XYZ file of C-alpha atoms in Angstrom:
518
model
C -187.814 -43.387 0.257
C -188.256 -40.626 -2.345
C -191.654 -38.965 -2.634
C -192.690 -38.186 -6.192
C -194.775 -35.146 -7.037
C -196.451 -34.272 -10.301
C -193.950 -32.485 -12.576
C -196.027 -29.300 -12.392
C -195.843 -29.249 -8.605
C -192.967 -27.351 -7.123
C -191.746 -25.583 -10.265
C -189.405 -22.960 -8.846
C -188.413 -20.556 -11.639
C -190.763 -17.597 -11.708
C -190.099 -14.810 -14.220
C -192.097 -12.365 -12.101
C -189.443 -12.721 -9.378
C -186.234 -13.681 -11.183
C -185.988 -15.286 -14.598
C -182.853 -17.448 -14.265
C -182.534 -21.075 -13.218
C -180.142 -22.105 -10.453
C -177.289 -23.156 -12.737
C -173.639 -22.178 -13.029
C -173.669 -19.207 -15.372
C -171.162 -18.016 -17.983
C -171.355 -14.268 -18.612
C -170.292 -14.633 -22.271
C -173.168 -17.026 -22.916
C -175.520 -14.643 -21.123
C -174.424 -11.754 -23.339
C -174.735 -13.785 -26.546
C -178.329 -14.595 -25.613
C -178.970 -11.009 -24.520
C -177.839 -9.816 -27.969
C -180.347 -12.232 -29.498
C -183.125 -10.857 -27.292
C -182.176 -7.282 -28.195
C -182.194 -8.109 -31.889
C -185.598 -9.833 -31.711
C -187.287 -7.481 -29.210
C -187.439 -9.891 -26.285
C -188.091 -13.063 -28.275
C -185.865 -16.138 -28.216
C -186.193 -17.341 -31.823
C -186.024 -21.072 -32.310
C -183.326 -22.356 -34.612
C -184.445 -24.548 -37.514
C -183.425 -28.181 -37.234
C -180.526 -29.044 -39.547
C -179.441 -32.414 -40.804
C -176.074 -33.798 -41.780
C -172.509 -32.892 -40.840
C -173.150 -29.147 -40.553
C -175.350 -29.427 -37.472
C -172.466 -28.677 -35.099
C -170.224 -25.695 -35.858
C -166.546 -26.573 -35.655
C -163.369 -24.569 -36.080
C -162.751 -26.162 -39.490
C -166.086 -24.798 -40.693
C -165.044 -21.248 -39.782
C -161.719 -21.729 -41.573
C -163.612 -22.838 -44.680
C -165.595 -19.602 -44.575
C -162.375 -17.573 -44.546
C -160.979 -19.611 -47.444
C -164.132 -18.877 -49.449
C -163.929 -15.186 -48.547
C -160.346 -15.047 -49.780
C -161.278 -16.798 -53.025
C -164.026 -14.215 -53.557
C -161.610 -11.337 -52.916
C -163.194 -10.266 -49.634
C -160.007 -10.772 -47.601
C -156.396 -11.645 -48.267
C -153.502 -13.307 -46.474
C -155.388 -16.269 -45.021
C -153.597 -19.007 -46.974
C -150.198 -17.461 -46.296
C -150.770 -17.290 -42.509
C -153.007 -20.218 -41.502
C -151.441 -20.641 -38.045
C -151.787 -16.941 -37.203
C -155.406 -16.922 -38.392
C -156.245 -19.984 -36.293
C -154.660 -18.355 -33.247
C -156.676 -15.184 -33.919
C -159.880 -17.207 -34.265
C -159.308 -19.157 -31.065
C -158.138 -16.197 -29.009
C -160.216 -13.256 -30.225
C -163.284 -14.427 -32.135
C -164.740 -17.551 -30.550
C -165.665 -18.811 -27.111
C -164.685 -22.386 -26.281
C -165.863 -24.815 -23.641
C -163.189 -27.101 -22.174
C -160.545 -24.882 -23.749
C -157.215 -26.659 -24.113
C -158.664 -30.170 -23.830
C -158.166 -31.617 -27.310
C -160.829 -34.291 -26.788
C -163.574 -32.209 -25.172
C -162.938 -28.719 -26.539
C -165.933 -27.326 -28.450
C -167.017 -23.994 -29.877
C -169.847 -22.406 -27.902
C -170.308 -19.209 -29.927
C -168.655 -16.184 -31.401
C -167.498 -13.775 -28.733
C -170.162 -11.226 -27.730
C -168.557 -8.161 -29.302
C -171.202 -7.391 -31.928
C -174.980 -7.722 -31.856
C -174.832 -10.325 -34.643
C -172.508 -12.617 -32.651
C -175.401 -14.869 -31.625
C -175.933 -16.001 -35.231
C -173.006 -18.439 -35.047
C -173.372 -20.568 -31.951
C -173.821 -24.134 -30.792
C -176.946 -23.677 -28.694
C -176.232 -26.521 -26.262
C -172.864 -24.983 -25.351
C -174.292 -21.432 -25.119
C -177.051 -22.006 -22.610
C -177.599 -19.090 -20.254
C -180.467 -20.662 -18.277
C -182.621 -17.550 -18.884
C -180.257 -15.104 -17.168
C -180.298 -12.957 -20.336
C -184.063 -12.558 -19.925
C -183.510 -10.839 -16.593
C -181.036 -8.400 -18.128
C -183.462 -7.682 -20.963
C -186.197 -6.888 -18.423
C -183.813 -4.599 -16.537
C -182.814 -2.745 -19.716
C -186.486 -2.388 -20.639
C -186.953 -0.093 -17.647
C -185.312 2.596 -19.779
C -186.092 1.849 -23.450
C -183.881 4.722 -24.626
C -180.845 3.089 -22.988
C -181.803 -0.310 -24.393
C -181.939 1.165 -27.905
C -178.694 3.061 -27.311
C -176.948 -0.189 -26.375
C -178.483 -1.993 -29.332
C -177.349 0.719 -31.744
C -173.816 0.650 -30.339
C -173.615 -3.122 -30.697
C -174.932 -2.878 -34.284
C -172.405 -0.247 -35.420
C -170.918 -0.757 -38.858
C -173.511 -3.273 -40.064
C -176.648 -3.042 -42.184
C -178.756 -5.981 -40.972
C -181.376 -5.596 -43.705
C -178.775 -5.959 -46.475
C -176.295 -8.154 -44.549
C -173.409 -5.903 -45.506
C -170.964 -3.442 -44.014
C -171.932 0.207 -43.743
C -169.691 2.654 -45.554
C -167.228 4.519 -43.379
C -167.389 2.119 -40.431
C -164.525 2.302 -37.949
C -164.910 -1.108 -36.397
C -162.013 -2.902 -34.736
C -160.472 -5.917 -36.459
C -162.227 -8.435 -34.182
C -165.677 -7.016 -34.911
C -164.869 -6.996 -38.628
C -163.761 -10.616 -38.405
C -167.047 -11.629 -36.773
C -169.094 -9.772 -39.396
C -167.134 -11.423 -42.199
C -167.990 -14.786 -40.647
C -171.715 -14.139 -40.365
C -172.461 -12.082 -43.471
C -173.148 -15.119 -45.655
C -174.698 -17.247 -42.929
C -178.448 -17.625 -42.617
C -179.071 -19.690 -39.480
C -182.777 -20.078 -40.208
C -184.542 -18.784 -37.116
C -188.212 -19.380 -36.434
C -190.020 -16.640 -34.550
C -191.603 -17.743 -31.273
C -193.942 -16.147 -28.773
C -192.629 -14.210 -25.785
C -194.326 -12.685 -22.765
C -191.223 -10.867 -21.504
C -192.535 -7.477 -22.534
C -195.442 -7.813 -20.080
C -193.124 -8.276 -17.099
C -191.494 -5.553 -15.015
C -188.501 -6.209 -12.737
C -189.518 -6.682 -9.127
C -186.655 -4.359 -8.110
C -187.139 -1.400 -10.445
C -184.573 0.786 -8.678
C -181.776 -1.726 -9.244
C -182.832 -2.190 -12.873
C -182.743 1.566 -13.459
C -179.312 1.748 -11.825
C -178.037 -0.838 -14.313
C -179.480 1.214 -17.185
C -177.793 4.354 -15.862
C -174.407 2.619 -15.692
C -174.766 1.234 -19.226
C -175.666 4.715 -20.456
C -172.633 6.239 -18.740
C -170.268 3.675 -20.221
C -171.672 4.336 -23.689
C -170.768 8.005 -23.234
C -167.175 6.806 -23.740
C -167.870 5.040 -27.047
C -165.835 7.550 -29.070
C -163.045 7.737 -26.485
C -162.403 4.105 -25.528
C -161.415 1.290 -27.922
C -164.488 -0.788 -28.728
C -163.089 -4.038 -27.318
C -162.238 -2.304 -24.007
C -165.705 -0.789 -23.777
C -167.303 -4.178 -24.482
C -165.242 -5.607 -21.616
C -166.484 -2.835 -19.313
C -170.079 -3.619 -20.337
C -169.510 -7.306 -19.639
C -168.098 -6.527 -16.194
C -170.847 -4.111 -15.158
C -173.539 -6.453 -16.483
C -172.407 -9.399 -14.386
C -172.014 -7.093 -11.378
C -175.551 -5.703 -11.640
C -177.095 -9.114 -12.267
C -175.482 -10.305 -9.042
C -176.530 -7.215 -7.079
C -180.068 -7.672 -8.361
C -180.438 -11.281 -7.258
C -178.813 -10.576 -3.878
C -181.264 -7.769 -3.199
C -184.259 -9.852 -4.296
C -183.131 -12.757 -2.093
C -182.846 -10.399 0.857
C -186.151 -8.567 0.351
C -188.684 -11.097 -1.020
C -189.737 -12.522 2.391
C -190.195 -8.937 3.626
C -192.441 -8.120 0.649
C -194.696 -11.046 1.543
C -194.829 -9.882 5.143
C -195.736 -6.317 4.101
C -198.092 -7.377 1.317
C -196.727 -4.990 -1.317
C -193.807 -4.425 -3.704
C -192.282 -1.424 -1.930
C -188.606 -2.219 -1.358
C -187.163 -0.021 1.376
C -184.229 -2.173 2.402
C -180.774 -0.575 2.579
C -178.759 -3.525 1.263
C -175.010 -3.180 1.906
C -171.888 -5.291 2.287
C -168.348 -4.729 3.512
C -165.789 -5.472 0.781
C -162.260 -6.562 1.646
C -159.943 -4.686 -0.740
C -156.703 -6.048 0.720
C -156.491 -9.241 -1.429
C -155.422 -10.993 1.757
C -157.455 -13.838 3.263
C -155.904 -13.082 6.663
C -156.611 -9.330 6.653
C -158.264 -7.615 9.616
C -161.301 -6.669 7.534
C -161.825 -10.184 6.144
C -163.862 -11.365 9.150
C -166.500 -8.667 8.530
C -166.604 -9.366 4.777
C -166.983 -13.100 5.534
C -169.824 -12.393 7.958
C -171.702 -10.333 5.348
C -171.304 -13.053 2.708
C -172.547 -15.716 5.115
C -175.559 -13.579 6.016
C -176.583 -13.150 2.370
C -176.097 -16.802 1.450
C -177.967 -17.893 4.578
C -180.942 -15.808 3.388
C -181.494 -18.336 0.601
C -183.739 -20.604 2.670
C -186.312 -17.870 3.342
C -186.121 -16.684 -0.264
C -186.767 -20.159 -1.659
C -189.670 -20.646 0.741
C -191.120 -17.252 -0.225
C -190.877 -18.168 -3.915
C -192.729 -21.447 -3.330
C -195.432 -19.509 -1.455
C -195.900 -17.100 -4.348
C -195.881 -19.882 -6.932
C -198.459 -21.843 -4.938
C -200.868 -18.900 -4.867
C -200.422 -18.226 -8.590
C -201.253 -21.855 -9.361
C -204.242 -22.243 -7.010
C -205.814 -18.870 -7.881
C -205.092 -19.371 -11.606
C -203.291 -16.038 -12.017
C -201.352 -15.070 -15.142
C -197.726 -15.983 -14.425
C -196.525 -13.788 -17.312
C -198.012 -10.499 -16.071
C -196.431 -8.472 -13.263
C -199.874 -7.353 -12.042
C -200.347 -10.937 -10.839
C -197.516 -10.499 -8.336
C -199.267 -7.526 -6.764
C -202.400 -9.643 -6.428
C -200.434 -12.551 -4.920
C -198.960 -10.346 -2.203
C -202.431 -9.011 -1.383
C -203.838 -12.535 -1.148
C -200.985 -13.705 1.098
C -201.441 -10.686 3.357
C -205.220 -11.036 3.751
C -205.612 -14.864 3.597
C -209.397 -14.884 3.346
C -211.581 -17.887 4.222
C -211.486 -19.189 0.654
C -207.666 -19.121 0.772
C -207.306 -22.024 3.200
C -210.172 -23.905 1.555
C -208.375 -23.905 -1.805
C -205.255 -25.389 -0.251
C -207.200 -27.906 1.829
C -208.794 -29.202 -1.376
C -205.449 -29.363 -3.152
C -203.744 -31.014 -0.174
C -206.409 -33.710 -0.022
C -205.909 -34.340 -3.745
C -202.124 -34.794 -3.714
C -202.115 -36.543 -0.313
C -204.719 -39.014 -1.516
C -202.470 -40.087 -4.396
C -199.623 -41.155 -2.077
C -199.006 -44.727 -1.009
C -199.372 -45.410 2.733
C -195.582 -45.428 3.257
C -195.349 -42.026 1.568
C -198.236 -40.692 3.653
C -196.412 -41.630 6.846
C -193.294 -39.875 5.616
C -195.255 -36.782 4.572
C -196.988 -36.633 7.937
C -193.576 -36.608 9.612
C -192.405 -33.798 7.314
C -195.324 -31.463 8.030
C -196.220 -32.400 11.597
C -195.418 -28.934 12.955
C -197.536 -27.031 10.381
C -201.034 -25.988 11.436
C -202.587 -24.861 8.100
C -202.978 -26.657 4.790
C -201.133 -23.860 3.006
C -198.154 -24.164 5.344
C -198.201 -27.954 5.001
C -198.128 -27.694 1.227
C -195.266 -25.182 1.201
C -193.318 -27.204 3.754
C -193.743 -30.330 1.622
C -192.316 -28.446 -1.366
C -189.427 -27.217 0.771
C -188.627 -30.752 1.911
C -188.859 -32.316 -1.569
C -187.883 -29.554 -4.011
C -186.027 -27.161 -1.723
C -182.773 -29.156 -1.333
C -182.055 -28.875 -5.078
C -182.347 -25.073 -4.964
C -180.342 -24.853 -1.751
C -177.566 -26.890 -3.368
C -177.340 -25.135 -6.731
C -178.385 -21.559 -5.986
C -175.097 -20.780 -4.177
C -173.214 -22.037 -7.248
C -175.315 -19.774 -9.453
C -174.671 -16.790 -7.168
C -170.942 -17.564 -7.139
C -170.819 -17.600 -10.942
C -172.645 -14.313 -11.563
C -170.624 -12.679 -8.771
C -167.514 -13.753 -10.744
C -166.018 -15.528 -7.733
C -162.199 -15.466 -7.670
C -162.184 -13.351 -10.832
C -160.887 -9.808 -11.290
C -164.297 -8.870 -12.724
C -166.084 -9.860 -9.535
C -166.668 -8.995 -5.901
C -166.542 -12.412 -4.269
C -163.598 -14.611 -3.283
C -163.192 -17.982 -1.609
C -160.115 -19.999 -0.743
C -159.682 -23.727 -1.176
C -159.441 -24.247 2.562
C -162.377 -24.155 4.985
C -160.363 -21.525 6.824
C -161.094 -19.127 3.957
C -164.864 -19.107 3.282
C -166.635 -16.729 0.913
C -165.972 -13.063 1.491
C -166.787 -9.916 -0.466
C -163.874 -8.292 -2.270
C -163.350 -5.810 -5.115
C -161.706 -7.184 -8.254
C -159.316 -4.909 -10.109
C -161.247 -4.931 -13.388
C -164.521 -4.328 -11.584
C -162.982 -1.421 -9.689
C -161.642 0.044 -12.932
C -165.093 -0.148 -14.498
C -166.778 1.432 -11.487
C -164.262 4.280 -11.378
C -164.822 5.023 -15.088
C -168.486 5.499 -14.220
C -167.939 7.506 -11.026
C -165.709 10.161 -12.631
C -168.543 11.105 -15.026
C -170.716 14.030 -13.961
C -173.765 15.510 -15.662
C -173.483 19.235 -16.298
C -175.900 21.206 -18.460
C -177.380 18.007 -19.937
C -174.006 16.575 -20.964
C -171.414 14.407 -19.259
C -167.960 15.659 -18.284
C -165.172 13.937 -16.356
C -164.009 15.259 -12.991
C -161.495 14.194 -10.377
C -162.709 12.755 -7.070
C -161.222 12.518 -3.612
C -160.902 9.085 -2.020
C -163.678 10.041 0.407
C -165.994 11.036 -2.432
C -165.325 7.806 -4.308
C -165.895 5.548 -1.297
C -169.096 7.476 -0.478
C -170.367 7.062 -4.049
C -169.678 3.318 -4.039
C -171.543 3.001 -0.732
C -174.569 5.077 -1.747
C -174.878 3.748 -5.278
C -174.070 0.038 -4.872
C -173.983 -0.640 -1.131
C -170.236 -1.407 -1.179
C -168.646 -0.397 2.141
C -164.886 0.225 2.149
C -164.698 2.484 5.191
C -167.575 1.663 7.517
C -166.737 3.875 10.477
C -169.612 6.210 9.595
C -172.082 3.303 9.367
C -174.665 2.927 12.112
C -173.905 -0.761 12.546
C -170.273 0.095 13.392
C -171.097 3.024 15.692
C -169.631 1.152 18.656
C -166.616 -0.180 16.777
C -163.701 -1.424 18.855
C -160.032 -0.705 18.156
C -159.611 -3.784 15.945
C -162.538 -2.754 13.727
C -161.178 0.795 13.401
C -157.750 -0.573 12.419
C -159.404 -2.983 9.964
C -161.172 -0.192 8.079
C -158.035 1.944 8.111
C -156.096 -0.953 6.549
C -158.891 -1.404 3.996
C -158.791 2.253 2.910
C -155.007 2.116 2.457
C -155.376 -1.051 0.373
C -158.055 0.732 -1.681
C -155.627 3.578 -2.460
C -152.937 1.075 -3.417
C -155.316 -0.739 -5.775
C -156.268 2.567 -7.410
C -152.568 3.305 -7.940
C -152.130 -0.095 -9.585
C -154.752 0.674 -12.222
C -153.469 4.201 -12.770
C -156.259 6.324 -11.282
C -154.567 7.629 -8.158
C -151.289 9.326 -7.330
C -150.504 10.705 -3.879
C -146.811 11.482 -4.277
C -147.516 15.055 -3.230
C -148.069 15.901 0.430
C -150.716 18.419 -0.597
C -154.077 16.837 0.227
C -155.808 18.793 -2.538
C -153.669 17.001 -5.151
C -154.506 13.501 -3.869
C -157.328 12.810 -6.302
C -158.760 9.950 -8.310
C -158.279 11.268 -11.833
C -160.156 10.310 -15.026
C -158.263 8.209 -17.544
C -160.274 9.586 -20.471
C -160.971 13.306 -20.431
C -164.389 14.484 -21.576
C -164.878 18.254 -21.481
């Protein structure tokens, strides 16, 4: 028999901890919504209601815009090449859900390659479940980087006049998107936002994301714009996943300590071999299982924090409240238990007798009213989070995607394990070969040892773990596993053109920058 709670009881999402809901996430939709937040300074503007046939944006509508542009002399060649233009639209300019299914295929939005991309979207198909809010909070840790990103995304466009800037050097895809939106006024209504009062719970990880965005933008005059946008997409999904993994791991510890000081050295072994049966895979599988198994304690910790915020009537949109919550949970004064006894009596008294018997069975091992209340939430609301949070983590980790660092086979023999996708590796190497000298960035070659050390220290990615304390007593199989992993790492670097060890001279065996910046 299902036990019903008031809809306000057991709300899980807490922006002070992590803004996103436990839903499968699409990184393109996240970026489109992030661009909207950047444009409107942290506000999600509401779109005016529209009536008639134009409510839903279809491909035919975009074609009509190009026809009108050609009639007005803005472009040429559309009527002569309709098939090529449609292919360009579908492939380069728009995101589609259910792509290839003629009955279900729908436009979600323009591709996130310019800040104005969000202006043409079907909101229902572009839901990001508030993951963009988390990225906005992370970027806000370094406002200069946030503005730098915003300015890069706005290049070539005068938003106040809705026209191109003279002398712009935009790529053809960005120009196509701007042509589509320049005569469109979607009719946004400004709404309130409290995002700017919230600080990320893991400031160090947020600052690391800002640093990586800044380093990628150093290349903006060296790398084609569409390639750089792809790098930004890859690093954004990567950091969002790192962030949530670290918060999941550390939140119960923060409650135990009673403060927000994160001292945990989060790290994982990544299997670079692309082989489910590799020697290193068992360790990478073990690390993935450990992190995913931490979800139960994280969900319980979140319910504990939410319960205190509600009962003590704290501001859930101000990060100072989280500091107060941790203090309250650490001290647990006499009034603490009294508040939860009163609340327990209230909700328990509203249950039917059958429900009371079931509730008593659920909480029979809990000795305090606070613990009973949290346990009740875990039994009723927890299963939903435990079911869908792994799917959310899989999606932002880009599982089985070259942009990600997680893989899983179709068989139970091949559970989740941490890996290193080729496109993610390429993006990380572009960042690692940059060095700051005399207040400006230059590119320098790295040895394999230097690169693996940087990836370990900066992101917690272990490729060769023989120097790690947890492998200090490694057996022969573990030593061989890491040796195989390092060789696979070199091979992957050769594949993407960063490494060449044809010479026997060790000094020449370097990871070399693709784009030279002197």
